[in-house]
Amino acid sequence: MLPSSDIAAASLFAERIRATVEQLAQVTVSGGVAVVADLDDAKTLLTRTDTALYAAKAAGRNRIYCHTGKSVMPCLVDTDVEDAAPVHDTSDMPA
């Protein structure tokens, strides 16, 4: 859960995790991203996220897919983790 994040920010965060795990642990990670819609409850949000996850796995694994509310597609993010813009301000988070 990433409060106050849009689908682009959540996708970037997920891609950073995927790339870091692959680099450090030499294993792959697939992920699904969705954002809360107006009439969502926990079940509908998790169902969309799960649908995106299974699409990522079906597409060959080791990727992040997004559910836009209307369709599922690969997340388009800047995959250069070192040069990527911060997801959100972390100045108020503990070190």
JSON list of C-alpha atoms in Angstrom, two decimals:
[
{"chain": "A", "resi": 1, "resn": "MET", "atom": "CA", "xyz": [0.00, 0.00, 0.00]},
{"chain": "A", "resi": 2, "resn": "LEU", "atom": "CA", "xyz": [1.33, 3.38, -1.05]},
{"chain": "A", "resi": 3, "resn": "PRO", "atom": "CA", "xyz": [-1.01, 6.10, 0.21]},
{"chain": "A", "resi": 4, "resn": "SER", "atom": "CA", "xyz": [-1.29, 9.19, -1.99]},
{"chain": "A", "resi": 5, "resn": "SER", "atom": "CA", "xyz": [0.50, 7.52, -4.91]},
{"chain": "A", "resi": 6, "resn": "ASP", "atom": "CA", "xyz": [-0.81, 7.35, -8.45]},
{"chain": "A", "resi": 7, "resn": "ILE", "atom": "CA", "xyz": [-0.33, 4.35, -10.73]},
{"chain": "A", "resi": 8, "resn": "ALA", "atom": "CA", "xyz": [2.89, 5.81, -12.19]},
{"chain": "A", "resi": 9, "resn": "ALA", "atom": "CA", "xyz": [4.48, 6.25, -8.76]},
{"chain": "A", "resi": 10, "resn": "ALA", "atom": "CA", "xyz": [3.35, 2.81, -7.60]},
{"chain": "A", "resi": 11, "resn": "SER", "atom": "CA", "xyz": [4.68, 1.26, -10.82]},
{"chain": "A", "resi": 12, "resn": "LEU", "atom": "CA", "xyz": [8.04, 2.91, -10.35]},
{"chain": "A", "resi": 13, "resn": "PHE", "atom": "CA", "xyz": [8.21, 1.69, -6.76]},
{"chain": "A", "resi": 14, "resn": "ALA", "atom": "CA", "xyz": [7.34, -1.87, -7.85]},
{"chain": "A", "resi": 15, "resn": "GLU", "atom": "CA", "xyz": [9.92, -1.75, -10.64]},
{"chain": "A", "resi": 16, "resn": "ARG", "atom": "CA", "xyz": [12.60, -0.59, -8.21]},
{"chain": "A", "resi": 17, "resn": "ILE", "atom": "CA", "xyz": [11.83, -3.55, -5.95]},
{"chain": "A", "resi": 18, "resn": "ARG", "atom": "CA", "xyz": [11.87, -5.96, -8.90]},
{"chain": "A", "resi": 19, "resn": "ALA", "atom": "CA", "xyz": [15.20, -4.68, -10.20]},
{"chain": "A", "resi": 20, "resn": "THR", "atom": "CA", "xyz": [16.82, -4.61, -6.75]},
{"chain": "A", "resi": 21, "resn": "VAL", "atom": "CA", "xyz": [15.76, -8.15, -5.88]},
{"chain": "A", "resi": 22, "resn": "GLU", "atom": "CA", "xyz": [16.98, -9.42, -9.25]},
{"chain": "A", "resi": 23, "resn": "GLN", "atom": "CA", "xyz": [20.33, -7.70, -8.76]},
{"chain": "A", "resi": 24, "resn": "LEU", "atom": "CA", "xyz": [20.93, -8.68, -5.13]},
{"chain": "A", "resi": 25, "resn": "ALA", "atom": "CA", "xyz": [19.34, -12.11, -4.89]},
{"chain": "A", "resi": 26, "resn": "GLN", "atom": "CA", "xyz": [19.61, -13.19, -8.51]},
{"chain": "A", "resi": 27, "resn": "VAL", "atom": "CA", "xyz": [15.99, -14.28, -8.57]},
{"chain": "A", "resi": 28, "resn": "THR", "atom": "CA", "xyz": [13.11, -12.81, -10.53]},
{"chain": "A", "resi": 29, "resn": "VAL", "atom": "CA", "xyz": [10.03, -10.98, -9.31]},
{"chain": "A", "resi": 30, "resn": "SER", "atom": "CA", "xyz": [6.69, -10.46, -11.02]},
{"chain": "A", "resi": 31, "resn": "GLY", "atom": "CA", "xyz": [4.25, -7.90, -9.69]},
{"chain": "A", "resi": 32, "resn": "GLY", "atom": "CA", "xyz": [0.83, -6.40, -10.16]},
{"chain": "A", "resi": 33, "resn": "VAL", "atom": "CA", "xyz": [-0.10, -2.76, -9.53]},
{"chain": "A", "resi": 34, "resn": "ALA", "atom": "CA", "xyz": [-3.54, -1.18, -9.20]},
{"chain": "A", "resi": 35, "resn": "VAL", "atom": "CA", "xyz": [-4.88, 1.98, -7.60]},
{"chain": "A", "resi": 36, "resn": "VAL", "atom": "CA", "xyz": [-8.04, 2.44, -5.57]},
{"chain": "A", "resi": 37, "resn": "ALA", "atom": "CA", "xyz": [-11.07, 3.45, -7.63]},
{"chain": "A", "resi": 38, "resn": "ASP", "atom": "CA", "xyz": [-14.03, 5.39, -6.27]},
{"chain": "A", "resi": 39, "resn": "LEU", "atom": "CA", "xyz": [-16.26, 2.38, -5.56]},
{"chain": "A", "resi": 40, "resn": "ASP", "atom": "CA", "xyz": [-13.52, -0.06, -4.52]},
{"chain": "A", "resi": 41, "resn": "ASP", "atom": "CA", "xyz": [-13.51, -2.23, -1.48]},
{"chain": "A", "resi": 42, "resn": "ALA", "atom": "CA", "xyz": [-10.57, -4.43, -0.48]},
{"chain": "A", "resi": 43, "resn": "LYS", "atom": "CA", "xyz": [-11.80, -7.35, -2.58]},
{"chain": "A", "resi": 44, "resn": "THR", "atom": "CA", "xyz": [-12.14, -5.42, -5.85]},
{"chain": "A", "resi": 45, "resn": "LEU", "atom": "CA", "xyz": [-8.77, -3.70, -5.41]},
{"chain": "A", "resi": 46, "resn": "LEU", "atom": "CA", "xyz": [-6.98, -6.96, -4.63]},
{"chain": "A", "resi": 47, "resn": "THR", "atom": "CA", "xyz": [-8.73, -8.72, -7.51]},
{"chain": "A", "resi": 48, "resn": "ARG", "atom": "CA", "xyz": [-7.44, -6.12, -9.98]},
{"chain": "A", "resi": 49, "resn": "THR", "atom": "CA", "xyz": [-3.95, -6.30, -8.49]},
{"chain": "A", "resi": 50, "resn": "ASP", "atom": "CA", "xyz": [-4.01, -10.10, -8.68]},
{"chain": "A", "resi": 51, "resn": "THR", "atom": "CA", "xyz": [-5.16, -9.95, -12.32]},
{"chain": "A", "resi": 52, "resn": "ALA", "atom": "CA", "xyz": [-2.18, -7.72, -13.13]},
{"chain": "A", "resi": 53, "resn": "LEU", "atom": "CA", "xyz": [0.19, -10.08, -11.30]},
{"chain": "A", "resi": 54, "resn": "TYR", "atom": "CA", "xyz": [-1.01, -13.10, -13.27]},
{"chain": "A", "resi": 55, "resn": "ALA", "atom": "CA", "xyz": [-0.70, -11.13, -16.51]},
{"chain": "A", "resi": 56, "resn": "ALA", "atom": "CA", "xyz": [2.94, -10.38, -15.61]},
{"chain": "A", "resi": 57, "resn": "LYS", "atom": "CA", "xyz": [3.60, -14.06, -14.98]},
{"chain": "A", "resi": 58, "resn": "ALA", "atom": "CA", "xyz": [1.86, -15.09, -18.20]},
{"chain": "A", "resi": 59, "resn": "ALA", "atom": "CA", "xyz": [3.94, -12.56, -20.17]},
{"chain": "A", "resi": 60, "resn": "GLY", "atom": "CA", "xyz": [7.17, -14.27, -19.20]},
{"chain": "A", "resi": 61, "resn": "ARG", "atom": "CA", "xyz": [7.67, -13.32, -15.56]},
{"chain": "A", "resi": 62, "resn": "ASN", "atom": "CA", "xyz": [10.18, -10.87, -14.08]},
{"chain": "A", "resi": 63, "resn": "ARG", "atom": "CA", "xyz": [8.06, -7.86, -14.94]},
{"chain": "A", "resi": 64, "resn": "ILE", "atom": "CA", "xyz": [5.49, -5.50, -13.46]},
{"chain": "A", "resi": 65, "resn": "TYR", "atom": "CA", "xyz": [2.00, -5.14, -14.94]},
{"chain": "A", "resi": 66, "resn": "CYS", "atom": "CA", "xyz": [-0.61, -2.51, -14.11]},
{"chain": "A", "resi": 67, "resn": "HIS", "atom": "CA", "xyz": [-4.37, -2.70, -13.97]},
{"chain": "A", "resi": 68, "resn": "THR", "atom": "CA", "xyz": [-5.70, 0.68, -15.09]},
{"chain": "A", "resi": 69, "resn": "GLY", "atom": "CA", "xyz": [-9.26, -0.06, -14.03]},
{"chain": "A", "resi": 70, "resn": "LYS", "atom": "CA", "xyz": [-10.14, -0.82, -17.65]},
{"chain": "A", "resi": 71, "resn": "SER", "atom": "CA", "xyz": [-7.25, -2.94, -18.89]},
{"chain": "A", "resi": 72, "resn": "VAL", "atom": "CA", "xyz": [-4.06, -4.71, -17.87]},
{"chain": "A", "resi": 73, "resn": "MET", "atom": "CA", "xyz": [-0.78, -3.71, -19.47]},
{"chain": "A", "resi": 74, "resn": "PRO", "atom": "CA", "xyz": [2.94, -3.62, -18.81]},
{"chain": "A", "resi": 75, "resn": "CYS", "atom": "CA", "xyz": [3.84, -0.76, -16.50]},
{"chain": "A", "resi": 76, "resn": "LEU", "atom": "CA", "xyz": [5.77, 1.89, -18.34]},
{"chain": "A", "resi": 77, "resn": "VAL", "atom": "CA", "xyz": [8.44, 3.09, -15.94]},
{"chain": "A", "resi": 78, "resn": "ASP", "atom": "CA", "xyz": [11.95, 4.42, -16.03]},
{"chain": "A", "resi": 79, "resn": "THR", "atom": "CA", "xyz": [13.86, 1.20, -15.40]},
{"chain": "A", "resi": 80, "resn": "ASP", "atom": "CA", "xyz": [17.14, 2.99, -14.64]},
{"chain": "A", "resi": 81, "resn": "VAL", "atom": "CA", "xyz": [16.75, 2.81, -10.87]},
{"chain": "A", "resi": 82, "resn": "GLU", "atom": "CA", "xyz": [19.81, 4.95, -10.14]},
{"chain": "A", "resi": 83, "resn": "ASP", "atom": "CA", "xyz": [18.53, 7.92, -12.17]},
{"chain": "A", "resi": 84, "resn": "ALA", "atom": "CA", "xyz": [14.84, 7.54, -11.40]},
{"chain": "A", "resi": 85, "resn": "ALA", "atom": "CA", "xyz": [12.98, 10.35, -9.67]},
{"chain": "A", "resi": 86, "resn": "PRO", "atom": "CA", "xyz": [11.89, 9.71, -6.07]},
{"chain": "A", "resi": 87, "resn": "VAL", "atom": "CA", "xyz": [8.49, 8.07, -5.65]},
{"chain": "A", "resi": 88, "resn": "HIS", "atom": "CA", "xyz": [7.56, 10.52, -2.91]},
{"chain": "A", "resi": 89, "resn": "ASP", "atom": "CA", "xyz": [9.17, 12.73, -0.32]},
{"chain": "A", "resi": 90, "resn": "THR", "atom": "CA", "xyz": [10.72, 10.53, 2.33]},
{"chain": "A", "resi": 91, "resn": "SER", "atom": "CA", "xyz": [12.08, 13.34, 4.52]},
{"chain": "A", "resi": 92, "resn": "ASP", "atom": "CA", "xyz": [9.57, 12.55, 7.27]},
{"chain": "A", "resi": 93, "resn": "MET", "atom": "CA", "xyz": [10.40, 8.82, 7.33]},
{"chain": "A", "resi": 94, "resn": "PRO", "atom": "CA", "xyz": [12.83, 7.32, 9.86]},
{"chain": "A", "resi": 95, "resn": "ALA", "atom": "CA", "xyz": [16.29, 6.55, 8.52]}
]
